[in-house]
mmCIF file of C-alpha atoms and ligand atoms in Angstrom:
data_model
loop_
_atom_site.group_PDB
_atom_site.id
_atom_site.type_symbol
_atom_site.label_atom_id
_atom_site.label_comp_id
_atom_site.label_asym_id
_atom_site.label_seq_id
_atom_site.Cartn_x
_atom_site.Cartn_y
_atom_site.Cartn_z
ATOM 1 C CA UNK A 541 22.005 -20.827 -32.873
ATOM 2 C CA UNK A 542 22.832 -17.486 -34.506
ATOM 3 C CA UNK A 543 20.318 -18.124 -37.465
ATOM 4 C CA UNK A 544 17.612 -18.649 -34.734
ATOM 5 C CA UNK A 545 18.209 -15.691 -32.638
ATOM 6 C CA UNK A 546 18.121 -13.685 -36.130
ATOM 7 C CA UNK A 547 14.755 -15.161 -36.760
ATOM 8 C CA UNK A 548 13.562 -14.279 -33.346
ATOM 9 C CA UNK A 549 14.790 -10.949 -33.588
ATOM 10 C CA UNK A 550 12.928 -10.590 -36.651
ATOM 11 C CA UNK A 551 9.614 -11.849 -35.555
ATOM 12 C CA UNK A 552 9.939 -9.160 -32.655
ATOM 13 C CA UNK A 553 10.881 -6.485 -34.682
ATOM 14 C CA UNK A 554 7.848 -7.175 -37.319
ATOM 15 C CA UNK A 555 5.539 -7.849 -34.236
ATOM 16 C CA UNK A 556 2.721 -5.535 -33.025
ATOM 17 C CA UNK A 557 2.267 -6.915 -29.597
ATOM 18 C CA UNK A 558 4.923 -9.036 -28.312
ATOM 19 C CA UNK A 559 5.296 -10.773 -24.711
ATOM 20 C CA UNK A 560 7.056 -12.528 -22.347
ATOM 21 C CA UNK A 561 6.271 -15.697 -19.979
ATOM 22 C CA UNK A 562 8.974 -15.786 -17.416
ATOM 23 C CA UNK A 563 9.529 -18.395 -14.831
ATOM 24 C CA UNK A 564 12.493 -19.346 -11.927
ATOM 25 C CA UNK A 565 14.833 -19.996 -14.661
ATOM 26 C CA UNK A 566 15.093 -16.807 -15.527
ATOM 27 C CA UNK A 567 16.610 -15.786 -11.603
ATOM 28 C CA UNK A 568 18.662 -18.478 -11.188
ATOM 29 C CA UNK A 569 21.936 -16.383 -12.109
ATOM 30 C CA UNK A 570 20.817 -13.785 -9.741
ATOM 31 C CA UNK A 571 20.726 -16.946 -7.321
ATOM 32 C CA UNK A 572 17.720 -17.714 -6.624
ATOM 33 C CA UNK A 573 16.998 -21.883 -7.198
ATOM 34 C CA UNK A 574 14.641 -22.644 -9.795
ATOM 35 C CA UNK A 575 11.718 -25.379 -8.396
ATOM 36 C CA UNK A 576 12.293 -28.667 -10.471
ATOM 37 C CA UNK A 577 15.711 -28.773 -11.778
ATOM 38 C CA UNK A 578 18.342 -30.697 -9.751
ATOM 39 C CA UNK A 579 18.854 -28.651 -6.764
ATOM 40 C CA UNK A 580 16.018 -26.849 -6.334
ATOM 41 C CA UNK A 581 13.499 -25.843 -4.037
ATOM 42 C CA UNK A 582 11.364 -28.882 -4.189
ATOM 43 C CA UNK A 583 13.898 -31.424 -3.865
ATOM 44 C CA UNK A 584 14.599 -29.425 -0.195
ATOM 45 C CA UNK A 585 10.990 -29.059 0.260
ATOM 46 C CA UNK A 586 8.426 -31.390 -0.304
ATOM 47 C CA UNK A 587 5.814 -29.082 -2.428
ATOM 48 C CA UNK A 588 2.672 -31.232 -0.526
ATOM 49 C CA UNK A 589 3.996 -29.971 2.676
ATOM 50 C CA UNK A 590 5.599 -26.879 1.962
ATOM 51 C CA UNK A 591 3.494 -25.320 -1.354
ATOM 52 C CA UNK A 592 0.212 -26.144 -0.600
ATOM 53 C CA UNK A 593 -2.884 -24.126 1.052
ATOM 54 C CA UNK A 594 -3.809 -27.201 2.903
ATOM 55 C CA UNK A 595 0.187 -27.342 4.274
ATOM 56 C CA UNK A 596 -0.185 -23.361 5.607
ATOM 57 C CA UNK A 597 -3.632 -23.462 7.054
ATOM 58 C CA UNK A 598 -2.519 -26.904 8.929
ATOM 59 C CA UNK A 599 1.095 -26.137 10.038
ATOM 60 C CA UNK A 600 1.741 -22.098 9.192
ATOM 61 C CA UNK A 601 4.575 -22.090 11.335
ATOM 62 C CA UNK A 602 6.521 -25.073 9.537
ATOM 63 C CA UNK A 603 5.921 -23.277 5.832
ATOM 64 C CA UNK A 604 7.400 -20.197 7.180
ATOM 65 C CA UNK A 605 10.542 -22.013 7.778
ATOM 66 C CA UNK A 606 10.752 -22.509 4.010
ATOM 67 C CA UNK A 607 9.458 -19.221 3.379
ATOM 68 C CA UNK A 608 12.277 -17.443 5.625
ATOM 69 C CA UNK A 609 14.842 -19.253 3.777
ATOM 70 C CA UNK A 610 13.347 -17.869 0.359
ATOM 71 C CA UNK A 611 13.091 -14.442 1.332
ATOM 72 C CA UNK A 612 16.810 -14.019 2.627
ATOM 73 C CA UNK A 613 17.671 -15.283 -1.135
ATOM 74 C CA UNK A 614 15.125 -12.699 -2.517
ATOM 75 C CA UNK A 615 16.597 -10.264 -0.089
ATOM 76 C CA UNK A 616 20.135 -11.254 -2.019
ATOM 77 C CA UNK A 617 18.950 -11.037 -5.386
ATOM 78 C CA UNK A 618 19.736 -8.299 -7.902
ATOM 79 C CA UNK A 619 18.143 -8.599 -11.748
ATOM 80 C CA UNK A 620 20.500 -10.081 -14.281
ATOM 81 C CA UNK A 621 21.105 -9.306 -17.549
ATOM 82 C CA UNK A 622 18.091 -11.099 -19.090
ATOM 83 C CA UNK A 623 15.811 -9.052 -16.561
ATOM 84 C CA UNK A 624 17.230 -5.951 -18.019
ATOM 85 C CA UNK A 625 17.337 -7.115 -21.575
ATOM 86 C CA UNK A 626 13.843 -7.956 -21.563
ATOM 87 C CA UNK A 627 13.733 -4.159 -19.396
ATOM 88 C CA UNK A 628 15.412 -2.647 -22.293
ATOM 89 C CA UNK A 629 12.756 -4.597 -25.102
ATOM 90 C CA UNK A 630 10.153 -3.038 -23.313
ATOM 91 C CA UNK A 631 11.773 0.554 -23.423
ATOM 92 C CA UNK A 632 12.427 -0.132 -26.809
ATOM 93 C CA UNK A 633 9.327 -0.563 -27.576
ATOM 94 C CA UNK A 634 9.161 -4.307 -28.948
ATOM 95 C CA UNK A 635 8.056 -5.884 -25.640
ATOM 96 C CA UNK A 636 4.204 -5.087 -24.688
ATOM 97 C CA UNK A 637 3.965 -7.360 -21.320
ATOM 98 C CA UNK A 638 5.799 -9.365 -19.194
ATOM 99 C CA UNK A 639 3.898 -11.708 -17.184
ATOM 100 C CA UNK A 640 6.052 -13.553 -14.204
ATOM 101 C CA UNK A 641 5.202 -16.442 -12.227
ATOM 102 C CA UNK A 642 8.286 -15.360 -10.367
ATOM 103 C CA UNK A 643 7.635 -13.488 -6.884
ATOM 104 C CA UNK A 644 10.925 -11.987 -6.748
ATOM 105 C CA UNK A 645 10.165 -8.419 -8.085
ATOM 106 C CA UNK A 646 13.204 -8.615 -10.296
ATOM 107 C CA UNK A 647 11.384 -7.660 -13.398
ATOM 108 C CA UNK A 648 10.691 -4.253 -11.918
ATOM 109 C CA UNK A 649 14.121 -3.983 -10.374
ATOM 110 C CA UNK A 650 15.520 -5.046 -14.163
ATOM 111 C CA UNK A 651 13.983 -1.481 -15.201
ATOM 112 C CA UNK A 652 10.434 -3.372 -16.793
ATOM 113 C CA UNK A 653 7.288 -1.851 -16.221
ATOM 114 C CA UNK A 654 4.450 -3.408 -17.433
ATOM 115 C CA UNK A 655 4.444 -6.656 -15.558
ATOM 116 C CA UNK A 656 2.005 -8.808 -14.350
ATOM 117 C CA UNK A 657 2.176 -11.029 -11.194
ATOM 118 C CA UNK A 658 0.927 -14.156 -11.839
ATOM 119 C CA UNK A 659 1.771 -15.879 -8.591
ATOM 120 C CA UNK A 660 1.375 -12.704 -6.531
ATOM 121 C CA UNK A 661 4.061 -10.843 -4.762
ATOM 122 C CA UNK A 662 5.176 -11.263 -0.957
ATOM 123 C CA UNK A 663 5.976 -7.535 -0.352
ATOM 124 C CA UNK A 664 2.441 -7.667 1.332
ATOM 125 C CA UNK A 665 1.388 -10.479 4.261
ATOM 126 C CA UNK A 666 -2.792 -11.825 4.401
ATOM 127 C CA UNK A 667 -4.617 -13.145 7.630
ATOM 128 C CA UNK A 668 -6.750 -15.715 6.140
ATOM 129 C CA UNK A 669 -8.788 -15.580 9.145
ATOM 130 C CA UNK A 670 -9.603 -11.931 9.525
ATOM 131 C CA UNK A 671 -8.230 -10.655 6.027
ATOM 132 C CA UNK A 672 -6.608 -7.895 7.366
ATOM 133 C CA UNK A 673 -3.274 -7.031 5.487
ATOM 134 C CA UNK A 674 0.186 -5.609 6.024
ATOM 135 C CA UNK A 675 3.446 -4.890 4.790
ATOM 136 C CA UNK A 676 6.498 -7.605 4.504
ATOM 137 C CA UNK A 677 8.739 -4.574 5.646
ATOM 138 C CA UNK A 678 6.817 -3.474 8.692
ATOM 139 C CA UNK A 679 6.847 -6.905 10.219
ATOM 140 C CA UNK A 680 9.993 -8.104 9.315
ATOM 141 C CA UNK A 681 11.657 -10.258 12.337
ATOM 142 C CA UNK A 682 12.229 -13.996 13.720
ATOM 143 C CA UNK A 683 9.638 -15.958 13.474
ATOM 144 C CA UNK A 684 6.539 -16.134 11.498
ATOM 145 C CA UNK A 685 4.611 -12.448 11.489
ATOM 146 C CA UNK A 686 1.475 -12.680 12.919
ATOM 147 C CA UNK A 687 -1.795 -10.755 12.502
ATOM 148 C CA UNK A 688 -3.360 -8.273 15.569
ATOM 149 C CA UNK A 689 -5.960 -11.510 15.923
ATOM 150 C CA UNK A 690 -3.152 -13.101 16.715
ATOM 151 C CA UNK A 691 -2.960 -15.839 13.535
ATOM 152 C CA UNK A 692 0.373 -16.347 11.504
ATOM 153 C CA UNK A 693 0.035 -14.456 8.249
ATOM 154 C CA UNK A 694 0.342 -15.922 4.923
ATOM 155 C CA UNK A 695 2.532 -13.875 2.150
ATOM 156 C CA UNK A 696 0.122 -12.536 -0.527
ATOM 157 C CA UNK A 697 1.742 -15.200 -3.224
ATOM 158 C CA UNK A 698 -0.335 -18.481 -4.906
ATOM 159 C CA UNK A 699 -0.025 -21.406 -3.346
ATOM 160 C CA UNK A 700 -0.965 -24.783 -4.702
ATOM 161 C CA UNK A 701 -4.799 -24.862 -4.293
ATOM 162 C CA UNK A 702 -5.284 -21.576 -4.297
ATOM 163 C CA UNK A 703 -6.655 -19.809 -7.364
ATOM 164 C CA UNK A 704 -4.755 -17.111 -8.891
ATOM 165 C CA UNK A 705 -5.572 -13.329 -9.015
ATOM 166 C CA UNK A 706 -8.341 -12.467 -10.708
ATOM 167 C CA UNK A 707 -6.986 -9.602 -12.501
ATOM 168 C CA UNK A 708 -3.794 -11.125 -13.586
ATOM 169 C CA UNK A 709 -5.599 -14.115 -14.663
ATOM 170 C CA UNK A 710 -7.875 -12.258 -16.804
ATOM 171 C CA UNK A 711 -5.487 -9.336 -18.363
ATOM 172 C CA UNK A 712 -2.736 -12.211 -19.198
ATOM 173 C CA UNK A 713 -5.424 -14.631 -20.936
ATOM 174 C CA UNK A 714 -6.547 -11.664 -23.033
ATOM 175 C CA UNK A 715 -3.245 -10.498 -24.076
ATOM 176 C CA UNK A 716 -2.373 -14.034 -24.633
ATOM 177 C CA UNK A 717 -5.432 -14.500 -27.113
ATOM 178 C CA UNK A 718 -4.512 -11.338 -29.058
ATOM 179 C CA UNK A 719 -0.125 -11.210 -29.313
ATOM 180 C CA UNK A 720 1.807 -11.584 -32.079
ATOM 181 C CA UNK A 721 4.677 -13.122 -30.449
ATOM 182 C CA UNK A 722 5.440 -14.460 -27.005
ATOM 183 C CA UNK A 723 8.685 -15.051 -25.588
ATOM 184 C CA UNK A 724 9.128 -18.027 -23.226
ATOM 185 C CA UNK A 725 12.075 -17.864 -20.696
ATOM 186 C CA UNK A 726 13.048 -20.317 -18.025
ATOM 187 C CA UNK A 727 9.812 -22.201 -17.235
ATOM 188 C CA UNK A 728 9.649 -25.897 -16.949
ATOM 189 C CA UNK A 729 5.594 -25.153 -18.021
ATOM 190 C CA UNK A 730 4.243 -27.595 -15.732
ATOM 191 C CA UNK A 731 2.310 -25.771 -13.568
ATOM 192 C CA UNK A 732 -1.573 -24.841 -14.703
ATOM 193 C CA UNK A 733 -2.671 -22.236 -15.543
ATOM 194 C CA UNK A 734 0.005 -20.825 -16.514
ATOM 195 C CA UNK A 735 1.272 -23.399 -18.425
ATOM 196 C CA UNK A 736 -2.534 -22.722 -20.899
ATOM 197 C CA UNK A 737 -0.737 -19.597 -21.875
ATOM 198 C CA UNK A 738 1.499 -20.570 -24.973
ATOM 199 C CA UNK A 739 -1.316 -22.861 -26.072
ATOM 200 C CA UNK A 740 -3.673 -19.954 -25.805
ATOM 201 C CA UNK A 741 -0.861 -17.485 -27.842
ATOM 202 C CA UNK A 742 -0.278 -20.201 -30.448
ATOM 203 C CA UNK A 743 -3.717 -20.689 -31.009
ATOM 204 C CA UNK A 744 -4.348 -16.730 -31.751
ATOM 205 C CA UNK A 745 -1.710 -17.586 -34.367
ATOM 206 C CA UNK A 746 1.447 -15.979 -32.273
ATOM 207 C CA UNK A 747 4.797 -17.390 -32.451
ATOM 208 C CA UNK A 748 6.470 -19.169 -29.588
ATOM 209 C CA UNK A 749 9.857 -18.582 -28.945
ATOM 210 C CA UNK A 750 11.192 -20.457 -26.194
ATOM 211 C CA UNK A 751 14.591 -19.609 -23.987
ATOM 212 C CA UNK A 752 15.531 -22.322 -21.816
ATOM 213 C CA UNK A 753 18.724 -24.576 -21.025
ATOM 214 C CA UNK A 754 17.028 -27.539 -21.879
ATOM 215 C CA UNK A 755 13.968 -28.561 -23.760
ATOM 216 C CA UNK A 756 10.803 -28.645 -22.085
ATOM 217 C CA UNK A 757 7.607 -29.981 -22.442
ATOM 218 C CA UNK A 758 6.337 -27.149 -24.595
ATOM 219 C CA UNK A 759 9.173 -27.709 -27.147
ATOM 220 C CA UNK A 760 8.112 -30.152 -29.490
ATOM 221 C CA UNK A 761 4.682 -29.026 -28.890
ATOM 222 C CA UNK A 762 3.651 -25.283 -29.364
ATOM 223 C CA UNK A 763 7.266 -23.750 -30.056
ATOM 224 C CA UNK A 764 8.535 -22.504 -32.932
ATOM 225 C CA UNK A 765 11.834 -21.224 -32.102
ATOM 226 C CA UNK A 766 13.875 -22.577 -29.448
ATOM 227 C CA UNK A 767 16.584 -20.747 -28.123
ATOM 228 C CA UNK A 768 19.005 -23.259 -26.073
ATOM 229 C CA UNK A 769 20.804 -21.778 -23.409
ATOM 230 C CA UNK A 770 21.207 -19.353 -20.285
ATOM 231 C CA UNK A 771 18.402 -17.062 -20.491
ATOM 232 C CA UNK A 772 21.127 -14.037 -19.014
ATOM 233 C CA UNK A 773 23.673 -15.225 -22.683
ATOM 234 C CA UNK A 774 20.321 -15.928 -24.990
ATOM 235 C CA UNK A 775 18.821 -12.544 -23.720
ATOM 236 C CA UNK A 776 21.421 -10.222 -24.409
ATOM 237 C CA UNK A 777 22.283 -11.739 -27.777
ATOM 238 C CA UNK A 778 19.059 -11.451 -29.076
ATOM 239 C CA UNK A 779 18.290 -7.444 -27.820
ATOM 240 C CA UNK A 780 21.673 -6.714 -29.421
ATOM 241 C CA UNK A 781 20.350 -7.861 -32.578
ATOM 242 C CA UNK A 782 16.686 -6.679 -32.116
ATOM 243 C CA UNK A 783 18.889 -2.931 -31.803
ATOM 244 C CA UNK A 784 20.822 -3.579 -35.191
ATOM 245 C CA UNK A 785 17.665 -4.454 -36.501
ATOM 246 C CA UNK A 786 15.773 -1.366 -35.788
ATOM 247 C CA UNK A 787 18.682 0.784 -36.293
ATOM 248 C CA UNK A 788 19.565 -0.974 -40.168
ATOM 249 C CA UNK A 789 15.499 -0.094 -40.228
ATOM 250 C CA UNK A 790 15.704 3.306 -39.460
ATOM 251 C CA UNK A 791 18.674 3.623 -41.884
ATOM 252 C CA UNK A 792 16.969 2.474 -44.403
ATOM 253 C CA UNK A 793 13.883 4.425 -43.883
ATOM 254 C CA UNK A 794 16.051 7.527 -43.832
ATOM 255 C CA UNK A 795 17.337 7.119 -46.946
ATOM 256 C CA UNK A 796 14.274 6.354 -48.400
ATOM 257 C CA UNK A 797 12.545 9.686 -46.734
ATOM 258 C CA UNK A 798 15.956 11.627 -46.233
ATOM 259 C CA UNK A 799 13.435 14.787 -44.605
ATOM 260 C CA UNK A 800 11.911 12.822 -42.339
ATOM 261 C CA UNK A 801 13.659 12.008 -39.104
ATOM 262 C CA UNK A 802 11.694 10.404 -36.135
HETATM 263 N N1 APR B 1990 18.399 -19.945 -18.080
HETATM 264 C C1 APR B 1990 17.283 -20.428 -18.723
HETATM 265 N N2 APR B 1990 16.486 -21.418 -18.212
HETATM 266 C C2 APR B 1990 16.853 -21.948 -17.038
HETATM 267 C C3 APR B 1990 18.017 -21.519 -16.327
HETATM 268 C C4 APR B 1990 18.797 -20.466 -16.905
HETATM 269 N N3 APR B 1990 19.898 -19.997 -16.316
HETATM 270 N N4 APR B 1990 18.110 -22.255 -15.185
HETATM 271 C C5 APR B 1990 17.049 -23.111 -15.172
HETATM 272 N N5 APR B 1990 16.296 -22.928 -16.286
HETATM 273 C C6 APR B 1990 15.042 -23.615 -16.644
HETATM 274 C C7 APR B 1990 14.965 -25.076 -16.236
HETATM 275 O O1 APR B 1990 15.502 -25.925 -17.234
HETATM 276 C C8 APR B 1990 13.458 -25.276 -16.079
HETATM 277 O O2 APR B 1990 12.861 -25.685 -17.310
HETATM 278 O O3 APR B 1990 13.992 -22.966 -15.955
HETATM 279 C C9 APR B 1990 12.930 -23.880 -15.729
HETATM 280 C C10 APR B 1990 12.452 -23.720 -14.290
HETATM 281 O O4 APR B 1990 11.343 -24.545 -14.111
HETATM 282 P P1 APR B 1990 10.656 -24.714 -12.665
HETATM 283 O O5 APR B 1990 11.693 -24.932 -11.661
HETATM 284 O O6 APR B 1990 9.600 -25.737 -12.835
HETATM 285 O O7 APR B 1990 10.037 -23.274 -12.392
HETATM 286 P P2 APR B 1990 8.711 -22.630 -12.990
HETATM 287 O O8 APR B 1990 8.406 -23.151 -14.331
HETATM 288 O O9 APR B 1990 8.837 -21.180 -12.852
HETATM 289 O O10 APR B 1990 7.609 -23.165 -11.936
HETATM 290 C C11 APR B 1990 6.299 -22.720 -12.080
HETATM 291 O O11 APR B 1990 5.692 -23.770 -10.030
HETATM 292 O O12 APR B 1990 6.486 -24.320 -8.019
HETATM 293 C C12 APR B 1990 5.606 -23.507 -8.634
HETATM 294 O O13 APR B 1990 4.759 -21.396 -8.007
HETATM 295 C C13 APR B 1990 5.915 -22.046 -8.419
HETATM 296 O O14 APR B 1990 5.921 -20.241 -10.041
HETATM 297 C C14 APR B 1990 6.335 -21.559 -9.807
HETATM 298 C C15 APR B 1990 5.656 -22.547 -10.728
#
């Protein structure tokens, strides 16, 4: 496992434009379930009548039960240490983009800044019947918030059926076409479109490295280093060897250019 994380490190440290796919996997030690393994949030809640855009416009007020129960667990959460190792990649500057399907905001919180929202963020509520918007915060409470028109509002996140955000769909395909390297952490990759990302990296002749506690469908497909384990353990062993690496670098380059310290 060591060897690999050495070759990852490498890749990252040679890379000019490196980033990161992130999924649930990735908050599940800051205790938030992931979706598919055993335990998760679909085996609670069926994902036809819970996760779809059909389910909310038909029965709002039955989604927002799930949805209550997710945001006292996002509430809960703090970042762990592979949201602030991939924080302190970006500071470092070997990490270009993360881009989440995760709606927890723990990214941010983890000290990254450069992130992009694939599945939207619930900090902000829709009325899909008027479109007016508001803030999570202002209309916190019991029950489902509803909109001055009187409907139930939906949280600004994608459901199934819906499309995803224009903007983050287009800035994450283009980075995707053009990286170097792209980290894969905690995503069972079965959900489209984010799941045409890798494919789309490994095609503009990046290389996949893939974090995850078991192997996935992406494995023995587009990957070329997989990392086996908890993405909090994997993360922090491989920025502590991205550091040696750059510092062994800098070293070097000092002693070959002794005047010129950067
Ligand atoms: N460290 C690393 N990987 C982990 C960990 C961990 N501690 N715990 C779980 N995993 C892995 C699981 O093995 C699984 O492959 O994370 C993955 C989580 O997969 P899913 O539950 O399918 O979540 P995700 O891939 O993010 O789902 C994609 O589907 O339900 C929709 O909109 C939702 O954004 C979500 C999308």
């Amino acid at each position: 496992m060591h060897e690999n994380i050495k070759k990852a490190a490498h890749i990252i440290c040679q890379s000019k434009q490196t980033l990161a796919l992130t999924g649930a996997g990735i908050s599940v030690e800051s205790g938030i379930p992931d979706f598919r393994s055993p335990g998760g949030l679909w085996e609670r809640f069926d994902p036809i009548e819970y996760g779809t855009i059909e389910a909310f416009r038909a029965e709002p007020e039955k989604v927002w039960l799930m949805l209550q129960e997710v945001s006292v667990l996002l509430d809960r959460a703090r970042p762990n240490p592979a949201h602030t190792g991939l924080g302190q990649l970006e500071k470092m500057g070997v990490l270009h983009c993360i881009i989440t399907q995760n709606i927890d905001n723990l990214h941010q919180e983890g000290g990254a800044t450069n992130v992009i929202e694939y599945h939207g963020n619930p900090k902000t509520l829709s009325c899909l019947w008027c479109s007016q918007r508001y803030s999570a915060d202002e209309l916190k409470g019991d029950g489902p918030p509803k909109c001055s028109c009187g409907k139930i509002l939906k949280p600004d996140v994608v459901f199934f059926g819906e499309p995803i955000p224009i903007k983050a769909l287009q800035e994450s395909h283009e980075l995707a076409s053009s990286c170097e390297a792209l980290l894969v952490l905690g995503t069972s990759a079965e959900v489209t479109p984010a799941n045409t990302i890798p494919r789309m990296a490994k095609i503009a002749g990046a290389t996949i490295i893939e974090i995850n506690v078991t192997p996935t469908v992406l494995t023995n497909y587009v990957t070329d280093i997989f990392l086996q384990g908890k993405a909090s353990e994997v993360v922090t062993e491989l920025v502590q060897e991205v550091e040696s690496m750059m510092a062994q670098h800098e070293k070097k380059r000092l002693c070959r250019d002794p005047g010129k310290r950067s």
